[in-house]
mmCIF file of C-alpha atoms in Angstrom:
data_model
loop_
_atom_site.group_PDB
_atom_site.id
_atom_site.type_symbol
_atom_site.label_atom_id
_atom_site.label_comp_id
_atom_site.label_asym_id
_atom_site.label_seq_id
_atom_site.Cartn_x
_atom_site.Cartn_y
_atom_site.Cartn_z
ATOM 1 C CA UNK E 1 -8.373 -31.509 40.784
ATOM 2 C CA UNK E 2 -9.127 -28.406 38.767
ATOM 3 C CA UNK E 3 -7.588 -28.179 34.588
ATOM 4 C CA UNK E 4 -4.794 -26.093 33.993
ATOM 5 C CA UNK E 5 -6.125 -23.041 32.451
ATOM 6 C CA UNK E 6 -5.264 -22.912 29.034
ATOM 7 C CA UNK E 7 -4.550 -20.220 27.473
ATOM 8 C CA UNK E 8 -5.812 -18.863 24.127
ATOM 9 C CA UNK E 9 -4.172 -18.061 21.456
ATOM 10 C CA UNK E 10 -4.914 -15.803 18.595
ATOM 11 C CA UNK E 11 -4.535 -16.472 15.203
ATOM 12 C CA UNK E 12 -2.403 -14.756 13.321
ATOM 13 C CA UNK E 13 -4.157 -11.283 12.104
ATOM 14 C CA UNK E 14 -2.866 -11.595 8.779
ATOM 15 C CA UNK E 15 -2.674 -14.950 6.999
ATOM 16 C CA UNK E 16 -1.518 -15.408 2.930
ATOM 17 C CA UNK E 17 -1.843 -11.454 2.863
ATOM 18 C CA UNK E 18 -5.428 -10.924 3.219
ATOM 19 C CA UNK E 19 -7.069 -8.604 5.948
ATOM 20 C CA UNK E 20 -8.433 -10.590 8.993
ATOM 21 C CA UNK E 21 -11.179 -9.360 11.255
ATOM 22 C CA UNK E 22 -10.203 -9.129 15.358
ATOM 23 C CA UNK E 23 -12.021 -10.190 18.272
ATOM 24 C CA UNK E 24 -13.122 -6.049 18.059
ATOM 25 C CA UNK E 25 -14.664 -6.163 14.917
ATOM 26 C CA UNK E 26 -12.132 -3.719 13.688
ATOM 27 C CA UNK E 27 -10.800 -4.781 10.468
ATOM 28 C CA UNK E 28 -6.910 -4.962 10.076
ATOM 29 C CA UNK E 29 -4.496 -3.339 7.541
ATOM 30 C CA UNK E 30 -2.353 -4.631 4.949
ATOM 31 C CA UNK E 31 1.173 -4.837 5.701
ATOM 32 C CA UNK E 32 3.064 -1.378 4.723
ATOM 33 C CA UNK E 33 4.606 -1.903 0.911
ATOM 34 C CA UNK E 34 8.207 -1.794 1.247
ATOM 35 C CA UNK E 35 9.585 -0.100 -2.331
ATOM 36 C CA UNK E 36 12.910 -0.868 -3.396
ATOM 37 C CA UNK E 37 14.877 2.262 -4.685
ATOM 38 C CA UNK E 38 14.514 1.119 -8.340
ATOM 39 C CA UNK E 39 10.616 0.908 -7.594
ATOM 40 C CA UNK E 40 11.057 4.436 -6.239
ATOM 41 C CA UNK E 41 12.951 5.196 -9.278
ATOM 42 C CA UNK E 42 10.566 4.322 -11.724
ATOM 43 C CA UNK E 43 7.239 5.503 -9.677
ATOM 44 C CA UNK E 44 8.656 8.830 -9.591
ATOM 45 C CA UNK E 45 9.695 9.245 -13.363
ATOM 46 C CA UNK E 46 5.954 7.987 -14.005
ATOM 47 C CA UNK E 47 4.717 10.920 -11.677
ATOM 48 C CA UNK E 48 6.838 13.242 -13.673
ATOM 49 C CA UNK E 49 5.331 11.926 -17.160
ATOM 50 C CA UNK E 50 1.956 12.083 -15.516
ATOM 51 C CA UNK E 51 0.378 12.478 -11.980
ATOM 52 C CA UNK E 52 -3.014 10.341 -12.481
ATOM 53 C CA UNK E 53 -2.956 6.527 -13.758
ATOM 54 C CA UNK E 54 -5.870 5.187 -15.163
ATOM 55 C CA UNK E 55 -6.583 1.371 -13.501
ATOM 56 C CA UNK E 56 -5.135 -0.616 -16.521
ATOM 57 C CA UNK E 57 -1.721 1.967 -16.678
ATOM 58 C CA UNK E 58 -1.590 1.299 -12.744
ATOM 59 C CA UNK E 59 -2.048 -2.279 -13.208
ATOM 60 C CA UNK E 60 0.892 -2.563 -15.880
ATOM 61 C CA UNK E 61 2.810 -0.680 -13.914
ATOM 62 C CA UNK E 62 2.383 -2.408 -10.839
ATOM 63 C CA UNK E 63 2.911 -5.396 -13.251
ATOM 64 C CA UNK E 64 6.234 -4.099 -14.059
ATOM 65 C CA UNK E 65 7.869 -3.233 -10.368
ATOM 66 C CA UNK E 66 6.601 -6.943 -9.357
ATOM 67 C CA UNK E 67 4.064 -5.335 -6.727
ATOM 68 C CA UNK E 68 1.296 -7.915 -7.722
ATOM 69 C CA UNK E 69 1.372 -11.183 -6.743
ATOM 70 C CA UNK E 70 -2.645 -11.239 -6.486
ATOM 71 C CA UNK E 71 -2.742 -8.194 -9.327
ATOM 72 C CA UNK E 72 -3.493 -5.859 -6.267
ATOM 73 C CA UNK E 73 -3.406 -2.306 -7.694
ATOM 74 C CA UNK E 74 -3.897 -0.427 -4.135
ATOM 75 C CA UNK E 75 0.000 -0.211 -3.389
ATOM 76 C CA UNK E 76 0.780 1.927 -6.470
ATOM 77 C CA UNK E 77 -2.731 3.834 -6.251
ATOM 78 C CA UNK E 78 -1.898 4.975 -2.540
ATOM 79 C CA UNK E 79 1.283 6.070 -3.309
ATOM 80 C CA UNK E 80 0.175 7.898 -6.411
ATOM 81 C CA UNK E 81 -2.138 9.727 -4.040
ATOM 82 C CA UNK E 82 0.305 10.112 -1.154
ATOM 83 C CA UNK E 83 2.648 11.547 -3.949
ATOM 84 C CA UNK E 84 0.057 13.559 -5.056
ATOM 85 C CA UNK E 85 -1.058 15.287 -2.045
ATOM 86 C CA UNK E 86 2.720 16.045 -1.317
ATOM 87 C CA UNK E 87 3.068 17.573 -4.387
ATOM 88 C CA UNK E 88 -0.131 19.923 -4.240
ATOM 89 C CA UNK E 89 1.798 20.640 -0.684
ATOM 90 C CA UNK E 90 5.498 21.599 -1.593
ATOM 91 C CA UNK E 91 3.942 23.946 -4.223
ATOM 92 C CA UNK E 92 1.512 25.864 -1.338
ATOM 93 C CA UNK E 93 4.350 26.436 -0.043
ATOM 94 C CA UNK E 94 7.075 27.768 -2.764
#
């Protein structure tokens, strides 16, 4: 008699928060950061003070909004940027 055909699971793409590799080769993202609207509070009175953070200001202050549980930086860097280039855009445009 012929096996039942098992089927095959995948692990899960993203285990303990690190980026897994698929059967493609493609790498996978990081799960979207989620800010609370105190950590959008205090990322945006930062911005006003200044609009560039060098790595040990962006690592205190990443410190501070309880971003890094594996002192990952990239959160408040991407949003500086993203922040940034929306910025740069509103004033095109006034």
């Amino acid at each position: 008699a012929p096996l039942p055909r098992q089927e095959h699971k995948k692990p899960p793409a993203i285990a303990n928060g690190e980026l897994c590799i698929n059967g493609k080769g493609k790498k996978l993202r990081k799960p979207r950061t989620i800010y609370s609207s105190l950590q959008l509070q205090a990322l945006n009175q930062r911005f006003q003070q200044t609009q560039y953070l060098a790595l040990p200001e962006r690592a205190e202050l990443a410190a501070q909004l309880g971003l890094t549980p594996d002192l990952d930086t990239a959160p408040v860097k991407i949003w500086f940027q993203n922040k940034r280039s929306k910025y740069k855009k509103n004033m095109k445009q006034d």
